[in-house]
PDB file of C-alpha atoms in Angstrom:
ATOM      1  CA  MET A   1     -19.363  19.989  -5.569  1.00  0.00           C
ATOM      2  CA  TYR A   2     -16.961  18.047  -3.335  1.00  0.00           C
ATOM      3  CA  GLU A   3     -14.634  16.372  -5.825  1.00  0.00           C
ATOM      4  CA  GLU A   4     -11.753  14.918  -3.854  1.00  0.00           C
ATOM      5  CA  ILE A   5     -10.479  11.636  -5.179  1.00  0.00           C
ATOM      6  CA  ARG A   6     -10.090   9.310  -2.225  1.00  0.00           C
ATOM      7  CA  MET A   7      -8.426   6.041  -3.204  1.00  0.00           C
ATOM      8  CA  LEU A   8      -5.916   4.303  -0.939  1.00  0.00           C
ATOM      9  CA  THR A   9      -3.823   1.161  -0.802  1.00  0.00           C
ATOM     10  CA  LYS A  10      -3.645  -0.869   2.401  1.00  0.00           C
ATOM     11  CA  ASN A  11      -0.088   0.355   3.064  1.00  0.00           C
ATOM     12  CA  GLU A  12      -1.187   3.966   2.745  1.00  0.00           C
ATOM     13  CA  ILE A  13      -3.888   3.317   5.313  1.00  0.00           C
ATOM     14  CA  LYS A  14      -1.486   1.714   7.781  1.00  0.00           C
ATOM     15  CA  GLN A  15       1.237   4.367   7.331  1.00  0.00           C
ATOM     16  CA  ASP A  16      -1.066   7.342   7.682  1.00  0.00           C
ATOM     17  CA  LEU A  17      -0.855   8.982  11.099  1.00  0.00           C
ATOM     18  CA  PHE A  18      -3.089  12.032  10.964  1.00  0.00           C
ATOM     19  CA  THR A  19      -5.372  12.491   7.923  1.00  0.00           C
ATOM     20  CA  ILE A  20      -7.436   9.247   7.909  1.00  0.00           C
ATOM     21  CA  PRO A  21     -10.270   9.033  10.482  1.00  0.00           C
ATOM     22  CA  SER A  22      -9.834   6.479  13.232  1.00  0.00           C
ATOM     23  CA  TRP A  23     -13.148   4.775  12.500  1.00  0.00           C
ATOM     24  CA  PHE A  24     -11.944   3.967   8.991  1.00  0.00           C
ATOM     25  CA  LYS A  25      -8.587   2.595  10.249  1.00  0.00           C
ATOM     26  CA  MET A  26     -10.396   0.333  12.714  1.00  0.00           C
ATOM     27  CA  ALA A  27     -12.931  -0.778  10.129  1.00  0.00           C
ATOM     28  CA  HIS A  28     -10.208  -1.574   7.618  1.00  0.00           C
ATOM     29  CA  GLN A  29      -8.289  -3.547  10.270  1.00  0.00           C
ATOM     30  CA  ASN A  30     -11.430  -5.549  11.027  1.00  0.00           C
ATOM     31  CA  TRP A  31     -11.939  -6.153   7.273  1.00  0.00           C
ATOM     32  CA  GLU A  32      -8.330  -7.369   6.956  1.00  0.00           C
ATOM     33  CA  ASN A  33      -8.688  -9.660   9.962  1.00  0.00           C
ATOM     34  CA  ILE A  34     -11.713 -11.338   8.330  1.00  0.00           C
ATOM     35  CA  ILE A  35     -10.602 -11.517   4.725  1.00  0.00           C
ATOM     36  CA  LEU A  36      -7.251 -13.054   5.693  1.00  0.00           C
ATOM     37  CA  GLN A  37      -8.812 -15.836   7.725  1.00  0.00           C
ATOM     38  CA  LYS A  38      -8.153 -19.343   6.408  1.00  0.00           C
ATOM     39  CA  ASP A  39     -11.890 -20.125   5.993  1.00  0.00           C
ATOM     40  CA  PHE A  40     -12.853 -16.834   4.295  1.00  0.00           C
ATOM     41  CA  PRO A  41     -15.115 -17.977   1.454  1.00  0.00           C
ATOM     42  CA  CYS A  42     -13.664 -15.977  -1.461  1.00  0.00           C
ATOM     43  CA  HIS A  43     -10.044 -16.999  -1.913  1.00  0.00           C
ATOM     44  CA  PHE A  44      -9.750 -14.531  -4.778  1.00  0.00           C
ATOM     45  CA  GLY A  45     -10.458 -11.732  -2.308  1.00  0.00           C
ATOM     46  CA  THR A  46      -7.875 -13.106   0.117  1.00  0.00           C
ATOM     47  CA  ILE A  47      -5.228 -13.295  -2.582  1.00  0.00           C
ATOM     48  CA  ALA A  48      -6.059  -9.727  -3.840  1.00  0.00           C
ATOM     49  CA  GLU A  49      -5.688  -8.431  -0.292  1.00  0.00           C
ATOM     50  CA  LYS A  50      -2.345 -10.164   0.222  1.00  0.00           C
ATOM     51  CA  MET A  51      -1.018  -8.949  -3.120  1.00  0.00           C
ATOM     52  CA  GLY A  52      -2.133  -5.335  -2.548  1.00  0.00           C
ATOM     53  CA  HIS A  53      -4.563  -5.361  -5.498  1.00  0.00           C
ATOM     54  CA  LEU A  54      -7.486  -3.931  -3.516  1.00  0.00           C
ATOM     55  CA  ARG A  55      -8.059  -0.197  -3.328  1.00  0.00           C
ATOM     56  CA  TYR A  56      -9.982   1.436  -0.516  1.00  0.00           C
ATOM     57  CA  SER A  57     -12.076   4.534  -0.049  1.00  0.00           C
ATOM     58  CA  TYR A  58     -14.152   5.925   2.780  1.00  0.00           C
ATOM     59  CA  ILE A  59     -17.276   8.089   3.014  1.00  0.00           C
ATOM     60  CA  GLU A  60     -17.962  10.375   5.970  1.00  0.00           C
ATOM     61  CA  ASN A  61     -21.429  11.551   7.029  1.00  0.00           C
ATOM     62  CA  ASN A  62     -22.926   9.698   4.026  1.00  0.00           C
ATOM     63  CA  ASP A  63     -21.534  12.421   1.733  1.00  0.00           C
ATOM     64  CA  ILE A  64     -21.200  10.608  -1.595  1.00  0.00           C
ATOM     65  CA  SER A  65     -20.495  13.649  -3.711  1.00  0.00           C
ATOM     66  CA  GLY A  66     -16.847  12.592  -4.232  1.00  0.00           C
ATOM     67  CA  LEU A  67     -17.590   8.969  -5.057  1.00  0.00           C
ATOM     68  CA  PRO A  68     -18.011   9.366  -8.846  1.00  0.00           C
ATOM     69  CA  ASN A  69     -14.464  10.828  -9.230  1.00  0.00           C
ATOM     70  CA  THR A  70     -12.988   8.139  -6.944  1.00  0.00           C
ATOM     71  CA  LEU A  71     -14.681   5.343  -8.882  1.00  0.00           C
ATOM     72  CA  ARG A  72     -13.597   6.919 -12.165  1.00  0.00           C
ATOM     73  CA  GLU A  73      -9.992   7.017 -10.950  1.00  0.00           C
ATOM     74  CA  PHE A  74     -10.220   3.410  -9.825  1.00  0.00           C
ATOM     75  CA  LEU A  75     -11.499   2.227 -13.204  1.00  0.00           C
ATOM     76  CA  THR A  76      -8.658   3.979 -14.957  1.00  0.00           C
ATOM     77  CA  LEU A  77      -6.294   1.968 -12.737  1.00  0.00           C
ATOM     78  CA  SER A  78      -8.198  -1.254 -13.526  1.00  0.00           C
ATOM     79  CA  ARG A  79      -8.028  -0.649 -17.232  1.00  0.00           C
ATOM     80  CA  THR A  80      -4.262   0.019 -16.996  1.00  0.00           C
ATOM     81  CA  PHE A  81      -3.435  -3.165 -15.123  1.00  0.00           C
ATOM     82  CA  THR A  82      -5.812  -5.709 -16.617  1.00  0.00           C
ATOM     83  CA  HIS A  83      -3.810  -8.664 -15.313  1.00  0.00           C
ATOM     84  CA  CYS A  84      -4.693  -7.735 -11.718  1.00  0.00           C
ATOM     85  CA  ARG A  85      -7.959  -8.471  -9.959  1.00  0.00           C
ATOM     86  CA  HIS A  86      -8.435  -4.915  -8.762  1.00  0.00           C
ATOM     87  CA  ALA A  87     -11.522  -4.140  -6.712  1.00  0.00           C
ATOM     88  CA  LEU A  88     -12.573  -0.930  -4.975  1.00  0.00           C
ATOM     89  CA  VAL A  89     -13.812  -1.380  -1.378  1.00  0.00           C
ATOM     90  CA  VAL A  90     -15.725   1.621  -0.050  1.00  0.00           C
ATOM     91  CA  PHE A  91     -16.376   2.017   3.688  1.00  0.00           C
ATOM     92  CA  PHE A  92     -19.182   4.186   5.003  1.00  0.00           C
ATOM     93  CA  GLU A  93     -18.880   5.839   8.425  1.00  0.00           C
ATOM     94  CA  PRO A  94     -20.917   3.820  10.906  1.00  0.00           C
ATOM     95  CA  GLU A  95     -24.373   5.110  11.737  1.00  0.00           C
ATOM     96  CA  LEU A  96     -24.846   6.599  15.233  1.00  0.00           C
ATOM     97  CA  GLN A  97     -27.824   4.331  15.788  1.00  0.00           C
ATOM     98  CA  SER A  98     -28.464   0.880  14.282  1.00  0.00           C
ATOM     99  CA  LYS A  99     -30.381   0.886  11.054  1.00  0.00           C
ATOM    100  CA  SER A 100     -32.682  -1.624   9.408  1.00  0.00           C
ATOM    101  CA  PHE A 101     -31.967  -3.777   6.433  1.00  0.00           C
ATOM    102  CA  GLU A 102     -34.462  -1.697   4.457  1.00  0.00           C
ATOM    103  CA  TYR A 103     -32.593   1.482   5.268  1.00  0.00           C
ATOM    104  CA  TYR A 104     -29.288   0.182   3.905  1.00  0.00           C
ATOM    105  CA  GLN A 105     -30.977  -1.358   0.925  1.00  0.00           C
ATOM    106  CA  ASP A 106     -32.670   1.922  -0.065  1.00  0.00           C
ATOM    107  CA  PHE A 107     -29.438   3.837   0.584  1.00  0.00           C
ATOM    108  CA  PHE A 108     -27.562   1.454  -1.728  1.00  0.00           C
ATOM    109  CA  TRP A 109     -29.859   2.115  -4.645  1.00  0.00           C
ATOM    110  CA  LYS A 110     -29.678   5.855  -4.043  1.00  0.00           C
ATOM    111  CA  ILE A 111     -25.890   5.586  -4.275  1.00  0.00           C
ATOM    112  CA  ILE A 112     -26.059   3.638  -7.511  1.00  0.00           C
ATOM    113  CA  GLN A 113     -28.542   6.087  -9.011  1.00  0.00           C
ATOM    114  CA  PHE A 114     -26.344   9.001  -7.970  1.00  0.00           C
ATOM    115  CA  LEU A 115     -23.316   7.452  -9.647  1.00  0.00           C
ATOM    116  CA  HIS A 116     -25.297   6.888 -12.814  1.00  0.00           C
ATOM    117  CA  GLU A 117     -26.507  10.478 -12.916  1.00  0.00           C
ATOM    118  CA  HIS A 118     -22.947  11.761 -12.435  1.00  0.00           C
ATOM    119  CA  ASP A 119     -21.339   9.534 -15.062  1.00  0.00           C
ATOM    120  CA  ASP A 120     -19.496  11.549 -17.696  1.00  0.00           C
ATOM    121  CA  LYS A 121     -19.791   8.820 -20.292  1.00  0.00           C
ATOM    122  CA  GLU A 122     -22.998   7.792 -22.037  1.00  0.00           C
ATOM    123  CA  TRP A 123     -24.270   4.277 -21.294  1.00  0.00           C
ATOM    124  CA  ILE A 124     -24.442   2.838 -24.790  1.00  0.00           C
ATOM    125  CA  GLU A 125     -27.448   0.569 -25.128  1.00  0.00           C
ATOM    126  CA  GLU A 126     -25.927  -1.236 -28.120  1.00  0.00           C
ATOM    127  CA  ASP A 127     -22.994  -2.315 -25.921  1.00  0.00           C
ATOM    128  CA  PHE A 128     -24.657  -2.926 -22.600  1.00  0.00           C
ATOM    129  CA  PRO A 129     -28.386  -3.548 -21.826  1.00  0.00           C
ATOM    130  CA  THR A 130     -29.998  -0.724 -19.889  1.00  0.00           C
ATOM    131  CA  ASN A 131     -32.989  -2.736 -18.712  1.00  0.00           C
ATOM    132  CA  PRO A 132     -32.267  -4.461 -15.369  1.00  0.00           C
ATOM    133  CA  ASP A 133     -34.656  -7.286 -16.334  1.00  0.00           C
ATOM    134  CA  ASP A 134     -32.209  -8.337 -19.059  1.00  0.00           C
ATOM    135  CA  PRO A 135     -30.080 -11.291 -17.790  1.00  0.00           C
ATOM    136  CA  LYS A 136     -27.014  -9.571 -19.273  1.00  0.00           C
ATOM    137  CA  TRP A 137     -27.680  -6.267 -17.509  1.00  0.00           C
ATOM    138  CA  GLU A 138     -25.008  -4.949 -15.202  1.00  0.00           C
ATOM    139  CA  PHE A 139     -24.382  -1.567 -13.718  1.00  0.00           C
ATOM    140  CA  VAL A 140     -22.129   0.523 -16.046  1.00  0.00           C
ATOM    141  CA  PHE A 141     -20.005   3.485 -15.037  1.00  0.00           C
ATOM    142  CA  ASP A 142     -17.350   5.308 -17.104  1.00  0.00           C
ATOM    143  CA  GLY A 143     -17.964   2.777 -19.870  1.00  0.00           C
ATOM    144  CA  ASP A 144     -17.194  -0.225 -17.640  1.00  0.00           C
ATOM    145  CA  PRO A 145     -19.657  -2.917 -16.497  1.00  0.00           C
ATOM    146  CA  ILE A 146     -19.245  -3.494 -12.761  1.00  0.00           C
ATOM    147  CA  PHE A 147     -20.500  -6.054 -10.299  1.00  0.00           C
ATOM    148  CA  ILE A 148     -21.317  -4.458  -6.937  1.00  0.00           C
ATOM    149  CA  SER A 149     -21.908  -6.221  -3.658  1.00  0.00           C
ATOM    150  CA  ALA A 150     -23.394  -4.626  -0.579  1.00  0.00           C
ATOM    151  CA  ASN A 151     -22.142  -5.654   2.840  1.00  0.00           C
ATOM    152  CA  MET A 152     -23.834  -4.325   5.908  1.00  0.00           C
ATOM    153  CA  PRO A 153     -24.324  -4.690   9.681  1.00  0.00           C
ATOM    154  CA  ALA A 154     -28.017  -5.387   9.093  1.00  0.00           C
ATOM    155  CA  TYR A 155     -27.180  -8.886   7.799  1.00  0.00           C
ATOM    156  CA  LYS A 156     -27.954 -11.244  10.662  1.00  0.00           C
ATOM    157  CA  GLN A 157     -28.233 -14.563   8.813  1.00  0.00           C
ATOM    158  CA  ARG A 158     -26.177 -13.922   5.687  1.00  0.00           C
ATOM    159  CA  ILE A 159     -23.203 -13.171   7.948  1.00  0.00           C
ATOM    160  CA  THR A 160     -20.554 -13.515   5.225  1.00  0.00           C
ATOM    161  CA  ARG A 161     -21.845 -10.107   4.048  1.00  0.00           C
ATOM    162  CA  ASN A 162     -21.455  -8.498   7.453  1.00  0.00           C
ATOM    163  CA  PHE A 163     -18.023  -6.927   8.202  1.00  0.00           C
ATOM    164  CA  GLY A 164     -18.917  -5.036  11.331  1.00  0.00           C
ATOM    165  CA  GLN A 165     -20.470  -1.622  11.831  1.00  0.00           C
ATOM    166  CA  CYS A 166     -19.862  -0.196   8.381  1.00  0.00           C
ATOM    167  CA  LEU A 167     -21.824  -0.363   5.160  1.00  0.00           C
ATOM    168  CA  ILE A 168     -19.206  -1.625   2.693  1.00  0.00           C
ATOM    169  CA  LEU A 169     -19.627  -1.612  -1.074  1.00  0.00           C
ATOM    170  CA  ILE A 170     -17.312  -3.621  -3.259  1.00  0.00           C
ATOM    171  CA  PHE A 171     -16.979  -2.539  -6.900  1.00  0.00           C
ATOM    172  CA  GLN A 172     -15.598  -5.276  -9.163  1.00  0.00           C
ATOM    173  CA  PRO A 173     -15.130  -4.602 -12.901  1.00  0.00           C
ATOM    174  CA  ARG A 174     -16.524  -7.364 -15.035  1.00  0.00           C
ATOM    175  CA  ARG A 175     -13.099  -7.936 -16.618  1.00  0.00           C
ATOM    176  CA  ILE A 176     -11.648  -9.469 -13.488  1.00  0.00           C
ATOM    177  CA  PHE A 177     -14.022 -12.447 -13.919  1.00  0.00           C
ATOM    178  CA  SER A 178     -13.102 -13.119 -17.552  1.00  0.00           C
ATOM    179  CA  ASP A 179     -11.109 -16.237 -16.817  1.00  0.00           C
ATOM    180  CA  ILE A 180     -13.385 -17.624 -14.125  1.00  0.00           C
ATOM    181  CA  SER A 181     -16.882 -17.440 -15.652  1.00  0.00           C
ATOM    182  CA  HIS A 182     -19.543 -19.874 -14.522  1.00  0.00           C
ATOM    183  CA  THR A 183     -19.331 -21.655 -17.910  1.00  0.00           C
ATOM    184  CA  SER A 184     -15.628 -22.541 -17.622  1.00  0.00           C
ATOM    185  CA  LYS A 185     -14.173 -25.546 -15.775  1.00  0.00           C
ATOM    186  CA  GLN A 186     -12.003 -23.319 -13.561  1.00  0.00           C
ATOM    187  CA  GLY A 187     -14.965 -20.980 -12.868  1.00  0.00           C
ATOM    188  CA  LYS A 188     -17.319 -23.821 -11.883  1.00  0.00           C
ATOM    189  CA  LYS A 189     -14.733 -25.251  -9.511  1.00  0.00           C
ATOM    190  CA  ALA A 190     -14.080 -21.845  -7.886  1.00  0.00           C
ATOM    191  CA  ILE A 191     -17.783 -21.079  -7.504  1.00  0.00           C
ATOM    192  CA  HIS A 192     -18.432 -24.526  -5.921  1.00  0.00           C
ATOM    193  CA  LEU A 193     -15.612 -23.981  -3.435  1.00  0.00           C
ATOM    194  CA  ILE A 194     -16.760 -20.480  -2.494  1.00  0.00           C
ATOM    195  CA  ARG A 195     -20.381 -21.558  -2.029  1.00  0.00           C
ATOM    196  CA  SER A 196     -19.387 -24.615   0.043  1.00  0.00           C
ATOM    197  CA  LYS A 197     -17.523 -22.324   2.424  1.00  0.00           C
ATOM    198  CA  VAL A 198     -20.393 -19.866   2.585  1.00  0.00           C
ATOM    199  CA  GLU A 199     -22.848 -22.690   3.474  1.00  0.00           C
ATOM    200  CA  ALA A 200     -20.505 -23.960   6.193  1.00  0.00           C
ATOM    201  CA  ILE A 201     -20.298 -20.500   7.793  1.00  0.00           C
ATOM    202  CA  GLU A 202     -23.969 -19.425   7.446  1.00  0.00           C
ATOM    203  CA  HIS A 203     -25.606 -22.802   7.937  1.00  0.00           C
ATOM    204  CA  LEU A 204     -28.041 -21.844   5.211  1.00  0.00           C
ATOM    205  CA  PRO A 205     -28.514 -22.972   1.591  1.00  0.00           C
ATOM    206  CA  ILE A 206     -26.929 -20.729  -1.012  1.00  0.00           C
ATOM    207  CA  HIS A 207     -29.206 -17.812  -1.754  1.00  0.00           C
ATOM    208  CA  PRO A 208     -31.632 -18.537  -4.593  1.00  0.00           C
ATOM    209  CA  ASP A 209     -30.840 -15.285  -6.411  1.00  0.00           C
ATOM    210  CA  LEU A 210     -27.158 -16.000  -6.825  1.00  0.00           C
ATOM    211  CA  GLY A 211     -25.997 -17.365 -10.144  1.00  0.00           C
ATOM    212  CA  GLY A 212     -23.759 -16.871 -13.133  1.00  0.00           C
ATOM    213  CA  PHE A 213     -23.720 -13.702 -15.191  1.00  0.00           C
ATOM    214  CA  GLY A 214     -25.986 -14.029 -18.252  1.00  0.00           C
ATOM    215  CA  ASP A 215     -27.990 -16.959 -16.789  1.00  0.00           C
ATOM    216  CA  PRO A 216     -31.479 -16.370 -18.213  1.00  0.00           C
ATOM    217  CA  SER A 217     -33.044 -17.555 -14.919  1.00  0.00           C
ATOM    218  CA  LYS A 218     -31.149 -14.964 -12.826  1.00  0.00           C
ATOM    219  CA  ARG A 219     -30.984 -11.188 -12.565  1.00  0.00           C
ATOM    220  CA  GLU A 220     -27.741  -9.470 -11.748  1.00  0.00           C
ATOM    221  CA  TRP A 221     -29.303  -6.598  -9.816  1.00  0.00           C
ATOM    222  CA  LYS A 222     -30.798  -9.000  -7.304  1.00  0.00           C
ATOM    223  CA  GLN A 223     -27.321 -10.247  -6.425  1.00  0.00           C
ATOM    224  CA  TYR A 224     -26.083  -6.744  -5.424  1.00  0.00           C
ATOM    225  CA  VAL A 225     -28.168  -6.743  -2.213  1.00  0.00           C
ATOM    226  CA  ILE A 226     -29.423 -10.221  -1.498  1.00  0.00           C
ATOM    227  CA  THR A 227     -32.157 -10.743   1.113  1.00  0.00           C
ATOM    228  CA  ASP A 228     -31.179 -11.784   4.590  1.00  0.00           C
ATOM    229  CA  ASP A 229     -32.843 -15.157   4.393  1.00  0.00           C
ATOM    230  CA  TYR A 230     -33.694 -17.747   1.707  1.00  0.00           C
ATOM    231  CA  THR A 231     -36.303 -15.613  -0.020  1.00  0.00           C
ATOM    232  CA  SER A 232     -35.838 -14.622  -3.641  1.00  0.00           C
ATOM    233  CA  ARG A 233     -36.289 -10.892  -4.224  1.00  0.00           C
ATOM    234  CA  ASP A 234     -39.396  -9.909  -6.093  1.00  0.00           C
ATOM    235  CA  GLY A 235     -40.625  -6.654  -7.700  1.00  0.00           C
ATOM    236  CA  GLN A 236     -38.657  -4.410 -10.040  1.00  0.00           C
ATOM    237  CA  CYS A 237     -35.139  -3.049  -9.814  1.00  0.00           C
ATOM    238  CA  PRO A 238     -34.999   0.368  -8.101  1.00  0.00           C
ATOM    239  CA  PHE A 239     -32.393   1.594 -10.562  1.00  0.00           C
ATOM    240  CA  HIS A 240     -33.640   3.773 -13.418  1.00  0.00           C
ATOM    241  CA  TYR A 241     -31.561   4.338 -16.563  1.00  0.00           C
ATOM    242  CA  THR A 242     -31.679   7.951 -17.707  1.00  0.00           C
ATOM    243  CA  ARG A 243     -30.697   8.756 -21.245  1.00  0.00           C
ATOM    244  CA  ARG A 244     -28.366  11.694 -21.284  1.00  0.00           C
ATOM    245  CA  ARG A 245     -29.818  14.797 -22.855  1.00  0.00           C
ATOM    246  CA  LYS A 246     -27.957  16.114 -25.843  1.00  0.00           C
TER     247      LYS A 246
END
């Protein structure tokens, strides 16, 4: 199996002259141009980018075989520096032809399932719910609950989740939200500010599936890949928990 760990800082991307593919350099530059804009909705993301707390990876030819090791390495970093809002931003090489929203959505869940099946640590049900219909469910890898957001070129209306030609997945450990939960005064203020900016950019009401973690009326998995309109997602979560065989 391809097991290279591919995790980079923004400075490593900028200083590299030969080994990093040009499409990734251009995609990262586009990402940086957007996230550093004054009106970018998530000021936490802007601050993390400025402070160098974000880590980056890239996937060529949709080969995700090395992603489990990269994510594992990132989570080790996150656990070591708990005072930083580290997030892992994974860029996928642009498709040769434009793809539909359904294509990216299906691919996203295949990636998540692949990560789960290549996780070295058991997902302990007593610690984290394994049923996506539980309001406290969240994807777990290497023992860490993680919020994942999918950003893709197929978003035409929800344009704050479109960063150009790449599918981009952002992995955020739950711990980085500990001081800004939706139940805290600081968290409520931050969420209101972010959503106000999103509404101003998209000219759409906030998506009905978005909400605070643990809210009994919401489901976390629906927030990973929101629909491209104002329609709440129906049906069941495509993710399937598989108990490890002893």
